[in-house]
Each structure stands twice: as structure tokens, then as C-alpha cells.
Short mmCIF file of C-alpha atoms in Angstrom, two decimals:
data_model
loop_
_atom_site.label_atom_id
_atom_site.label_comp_id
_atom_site.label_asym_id
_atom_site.label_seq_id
_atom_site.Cartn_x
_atom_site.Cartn_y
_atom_site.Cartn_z
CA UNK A 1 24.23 -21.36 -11.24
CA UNK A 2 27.53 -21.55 -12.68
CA UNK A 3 28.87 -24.05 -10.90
CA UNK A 4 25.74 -26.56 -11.10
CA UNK A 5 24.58 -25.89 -6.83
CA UNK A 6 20.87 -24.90 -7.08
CA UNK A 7 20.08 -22.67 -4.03
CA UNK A 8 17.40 -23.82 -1.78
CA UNK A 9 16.00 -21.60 0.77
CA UNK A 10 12.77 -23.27 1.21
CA UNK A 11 14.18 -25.53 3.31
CA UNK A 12 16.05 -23.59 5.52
CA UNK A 13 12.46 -20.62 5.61
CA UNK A 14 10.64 -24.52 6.78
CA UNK A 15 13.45 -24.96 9.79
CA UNK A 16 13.04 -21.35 10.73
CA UNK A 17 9.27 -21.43 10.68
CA UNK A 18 9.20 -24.63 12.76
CA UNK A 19 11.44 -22.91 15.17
CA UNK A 20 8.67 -20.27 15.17
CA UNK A 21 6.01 -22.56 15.42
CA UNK A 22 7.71 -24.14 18.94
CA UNK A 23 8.45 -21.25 20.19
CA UNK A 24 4.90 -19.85 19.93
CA UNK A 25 4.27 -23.50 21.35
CA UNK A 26 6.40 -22.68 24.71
CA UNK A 27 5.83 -19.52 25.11
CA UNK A 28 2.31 -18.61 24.02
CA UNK A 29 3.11 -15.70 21.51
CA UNK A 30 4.81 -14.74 18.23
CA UNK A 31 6.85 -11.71 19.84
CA UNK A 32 10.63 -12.82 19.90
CA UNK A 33 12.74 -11.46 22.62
CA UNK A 34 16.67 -10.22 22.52
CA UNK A 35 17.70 -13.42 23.96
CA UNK A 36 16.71 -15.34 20.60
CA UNK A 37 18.43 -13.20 18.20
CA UNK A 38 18.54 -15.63 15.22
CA UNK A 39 14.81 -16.36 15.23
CA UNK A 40 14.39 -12.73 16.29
CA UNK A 41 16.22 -11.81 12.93
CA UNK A 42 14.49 -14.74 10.76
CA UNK A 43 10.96 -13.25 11.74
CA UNK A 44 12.14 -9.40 11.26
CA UNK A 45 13.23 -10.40 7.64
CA UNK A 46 9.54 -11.45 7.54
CA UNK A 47 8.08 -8.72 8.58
CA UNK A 48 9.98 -6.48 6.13
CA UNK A 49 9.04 -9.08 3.26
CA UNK A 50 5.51 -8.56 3.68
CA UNK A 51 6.04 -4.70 3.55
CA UNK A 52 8.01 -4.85 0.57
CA UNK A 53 5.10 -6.99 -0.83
CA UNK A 54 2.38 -4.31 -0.26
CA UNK A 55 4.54 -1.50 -1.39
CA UNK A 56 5.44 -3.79 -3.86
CA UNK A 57 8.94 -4.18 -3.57
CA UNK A 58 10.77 -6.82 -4.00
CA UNK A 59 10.02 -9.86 -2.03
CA UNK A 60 10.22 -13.81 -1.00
CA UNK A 61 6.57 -13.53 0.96
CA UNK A 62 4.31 -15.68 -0.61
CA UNK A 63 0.84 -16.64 -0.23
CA UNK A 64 1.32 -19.68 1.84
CA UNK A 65 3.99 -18.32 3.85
CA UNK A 66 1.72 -14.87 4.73
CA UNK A 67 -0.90 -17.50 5.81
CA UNK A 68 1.43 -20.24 7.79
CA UNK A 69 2.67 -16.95 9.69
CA UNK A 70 -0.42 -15.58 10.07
CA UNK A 71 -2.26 -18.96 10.99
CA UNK A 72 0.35 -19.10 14.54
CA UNK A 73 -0.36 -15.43 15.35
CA UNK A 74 2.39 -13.12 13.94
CA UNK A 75 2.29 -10.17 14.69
CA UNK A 76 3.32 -8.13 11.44
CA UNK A 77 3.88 -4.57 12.12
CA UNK A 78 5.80 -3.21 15.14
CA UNK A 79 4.33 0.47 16.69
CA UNK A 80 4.90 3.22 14.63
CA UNK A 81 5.15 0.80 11.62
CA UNK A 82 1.63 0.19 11.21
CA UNK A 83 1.02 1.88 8.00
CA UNK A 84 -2.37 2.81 9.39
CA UNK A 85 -3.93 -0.84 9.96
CA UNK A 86 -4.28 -1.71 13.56
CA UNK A 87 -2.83 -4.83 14.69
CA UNK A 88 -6.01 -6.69 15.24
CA UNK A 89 -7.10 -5.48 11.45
CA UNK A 90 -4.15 -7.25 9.38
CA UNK A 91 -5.76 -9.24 6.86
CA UNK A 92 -5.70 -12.77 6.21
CA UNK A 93 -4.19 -12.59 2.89
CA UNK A 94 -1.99 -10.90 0.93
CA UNK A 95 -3.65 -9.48 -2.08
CA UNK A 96 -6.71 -8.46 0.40
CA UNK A 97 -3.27 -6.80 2.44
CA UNK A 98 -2.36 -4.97 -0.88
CA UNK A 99 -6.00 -3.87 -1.14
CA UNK A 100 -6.33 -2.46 2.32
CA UNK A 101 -2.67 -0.49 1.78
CA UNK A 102 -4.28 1.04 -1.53
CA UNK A 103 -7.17 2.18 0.38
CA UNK A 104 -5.27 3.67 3.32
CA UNK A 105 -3.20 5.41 0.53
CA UNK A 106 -5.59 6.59 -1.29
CA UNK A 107 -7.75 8.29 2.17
CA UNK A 108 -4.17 9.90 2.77
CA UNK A 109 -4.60 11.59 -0.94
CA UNK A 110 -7.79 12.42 -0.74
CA UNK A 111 -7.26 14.42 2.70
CA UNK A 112 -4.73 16.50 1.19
CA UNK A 113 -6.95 16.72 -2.05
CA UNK A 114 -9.69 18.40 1.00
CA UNK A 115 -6.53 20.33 2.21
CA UNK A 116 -5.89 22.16 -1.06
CA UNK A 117 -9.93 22.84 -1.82
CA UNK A 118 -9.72 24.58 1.91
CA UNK A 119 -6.97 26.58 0.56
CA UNK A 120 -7.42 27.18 -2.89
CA UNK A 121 -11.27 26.57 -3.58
CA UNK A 122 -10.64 24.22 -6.12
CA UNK A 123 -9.46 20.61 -7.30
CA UNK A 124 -7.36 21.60 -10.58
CA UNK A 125 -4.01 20.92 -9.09
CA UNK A 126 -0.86 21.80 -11.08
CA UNK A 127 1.39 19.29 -11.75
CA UNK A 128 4.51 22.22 -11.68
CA UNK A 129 4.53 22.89 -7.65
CA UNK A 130 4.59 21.99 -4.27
CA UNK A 131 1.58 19.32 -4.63
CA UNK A 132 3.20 17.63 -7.17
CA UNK A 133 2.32 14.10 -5.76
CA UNK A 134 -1.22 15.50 -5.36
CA UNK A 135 -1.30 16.20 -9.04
CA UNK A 136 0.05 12.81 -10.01
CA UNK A 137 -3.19 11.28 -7.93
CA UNK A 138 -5.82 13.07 -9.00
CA UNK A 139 -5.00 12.57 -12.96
CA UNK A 140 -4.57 8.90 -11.98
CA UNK A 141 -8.38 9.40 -10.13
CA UNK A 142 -9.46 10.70 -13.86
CA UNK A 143 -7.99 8.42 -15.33
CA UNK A 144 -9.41 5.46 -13.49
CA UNK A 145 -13.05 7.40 -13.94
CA UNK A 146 -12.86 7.18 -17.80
CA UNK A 147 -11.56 3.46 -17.29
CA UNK A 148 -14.65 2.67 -15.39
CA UNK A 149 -16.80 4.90 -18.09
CA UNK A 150 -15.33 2.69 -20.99
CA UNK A 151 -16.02 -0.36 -18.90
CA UNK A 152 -12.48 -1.23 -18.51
CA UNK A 153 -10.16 -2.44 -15.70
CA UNK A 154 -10.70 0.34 -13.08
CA UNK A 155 -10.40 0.82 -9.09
CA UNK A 156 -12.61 3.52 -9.35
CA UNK A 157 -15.19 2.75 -7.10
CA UNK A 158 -18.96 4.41 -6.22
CA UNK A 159 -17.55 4.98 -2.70
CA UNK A 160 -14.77 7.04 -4.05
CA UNK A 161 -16.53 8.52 -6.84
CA UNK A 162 -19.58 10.25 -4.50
CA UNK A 163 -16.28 11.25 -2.15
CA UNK A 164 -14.62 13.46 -5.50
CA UNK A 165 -17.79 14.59 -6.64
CA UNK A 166 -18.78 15.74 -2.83
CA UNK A 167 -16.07 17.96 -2.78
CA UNK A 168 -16.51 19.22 -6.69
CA UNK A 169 -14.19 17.08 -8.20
CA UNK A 170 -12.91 18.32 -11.46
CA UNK A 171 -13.28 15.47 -13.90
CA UNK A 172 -12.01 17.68 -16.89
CA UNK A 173 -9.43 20.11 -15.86
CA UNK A 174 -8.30 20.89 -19.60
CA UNK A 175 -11.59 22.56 -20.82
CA UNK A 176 -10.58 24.83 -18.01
CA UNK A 177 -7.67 25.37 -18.86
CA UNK A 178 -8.54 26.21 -21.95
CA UNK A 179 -11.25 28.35 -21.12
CA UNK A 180 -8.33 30.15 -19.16
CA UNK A 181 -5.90 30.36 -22.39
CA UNK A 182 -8.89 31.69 -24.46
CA UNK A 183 -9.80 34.55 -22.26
CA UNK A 184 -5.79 35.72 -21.61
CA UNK A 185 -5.79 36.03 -25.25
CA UNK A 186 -8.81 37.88 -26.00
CA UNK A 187 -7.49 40.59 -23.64
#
């Protein structure tokens, strides 16, 4: 910085772990009562690191941090904060965290994508009303699709493509729509 001091927070993350680790040393467990409020704090800030980090956010969790913490037993999400992964399913890394997130996303989509066939008989949904997240997802599923067709980067994967195409999946909603235009106009 401006005034030559380089920050270092490695060193005080290393005292806080070690804390951690005797703690979990005393007292058997990661889960940090009221009466330790600064280490109680410390591992919070943790825990909210690694769920920037899969929403990706902004974060200071890396790698070998996830796995120190992980290695004595932390316990990452609170109830209620579980972002649909059971306690005893957290993964032991971070990019295999970020993959597991994805998924649980992507079920949550494709439930509402079963939602809307229910309702409307059909997977064309408009990006101009109330589903317009549901829009944004299922052009980013087509999109992915013609990825994986041109044998580029793609998380399309057969699991997910036999799930769209159970449900009659509409891989090319614009020769609808122009089928639609056309016939308007010939009446």
C-alpha cells in the first residue's frame, strides 16, 4: 500500500485455525459456543466464505483452507442454511462443493420447468413474464445442448439430457415461434 505495510492475514487465519484446532482438541467438536465469541466469529466468517465461494461471491476460502477445516470436522452449514446438502454430504473439496451447488440448482429449475408443463402443457417459456428466471435456464439448457453437439465446453450431461427430453423438452423454440408468426399472418 501507500505507505509501504503489506497486509498479512495469513498469519493471523493460522492463529485462528490453531485456536480451532485446540479447541476441537478439548472439547471433541467444531461447534463453538456463546462463551467463545471471538473464535465463534472467526469460524462464522468461514462459514460465510465458503458460501460466497459456491455462489461465487467474493471470497478468502481457498483450497487448503476448505480442506484444513474440513480435515478437523467443521461443520459448514448451520440448519436452515443447508442449501440442500445434508451435513454428512459436504464435500471434500471445493470445486466438487461448486459442482454439487450447480446440481442442486439446477434440480430446483428443472422442478419448476415440470411445474409449468403441468400448467401450461409445454416447455417454450417466455422470457416477458412471471417465469422469467425459468426462461433464462432453459435457453442456457439449449445453449449448453448445442455446446455439447459442437463438441465444445458443455455441462450438459446424458443424465440431464434424457430428464428434458422425458418431459418434451423443446430444443428449438424459434421454429415455433415462427410457425406461430406465419399462421397469424396468413389469417
Amino acid at each position: 500500500n501507500k505507505v509501504g505495510f503489506e497486509w498479512d492475514f495469513s498469519d493471523a487465519w493460522d492463529e485462528r485455525y490453531k485456536e480451532l484446532v485446540a479447541f476441537k482438541k478439548e472439547f471433541g467438536h467444531t461447534q463453538i459456543p456463546k462463551k467463545f465469541p471471538s473464535l465463534r466469529k472467526w469460524l462464522q466468517h468461514q462459514r460465510n466464505h465458503y458460501r460466497n465461494l459456491l455462489k461465487g461471491d467474493s471470497s478468502f476460502m481457498s483450497e487448503e483452507r476448505f480442506k484444513l477445516l474440513n480435515k478437523i470436522g467443521v461443520i459448514w452449514f448451520s440448519p436452515g442454511k443447508s442449501l440442500g446438502t445434508p451435513l454428512d454430504q459436504v464435500p471434500h473439496s471445493i470445486a466438487l462443493a461448486q459442482t454439487v451447488v450447480a446440481q442442486t440448482k439446477w434440480d430446483q429449475r428443472y422442478k419448476e420447468l415440470l411445474e409449468f408443463v403441468r400448467e401450461f402443457g409445454h416447455t417454450r417459456v417466455q422470457k416477458h413474464t412471471t417465469y422469467q428466471q425459468l426462461s433464462y435456464w432453459t435457453y442456457h439448457q439449449r445453449r449448453t445442448y448445442r455446446n455439447l453437439l459442437k463438441g465444445e465446453l458443455s455441462n450438459m450431461t446424458e443424465n440431464r439430457l434424457k430428464l428434458l427430453n422425458k418431459v418434451g423438452f423443446d430444443w428449438s423454440p424459434k421454429k415455433f415461434q415462427k410457425v406461430v408468426l406465419s399462421s397469424l399472418t396468413e389469417n
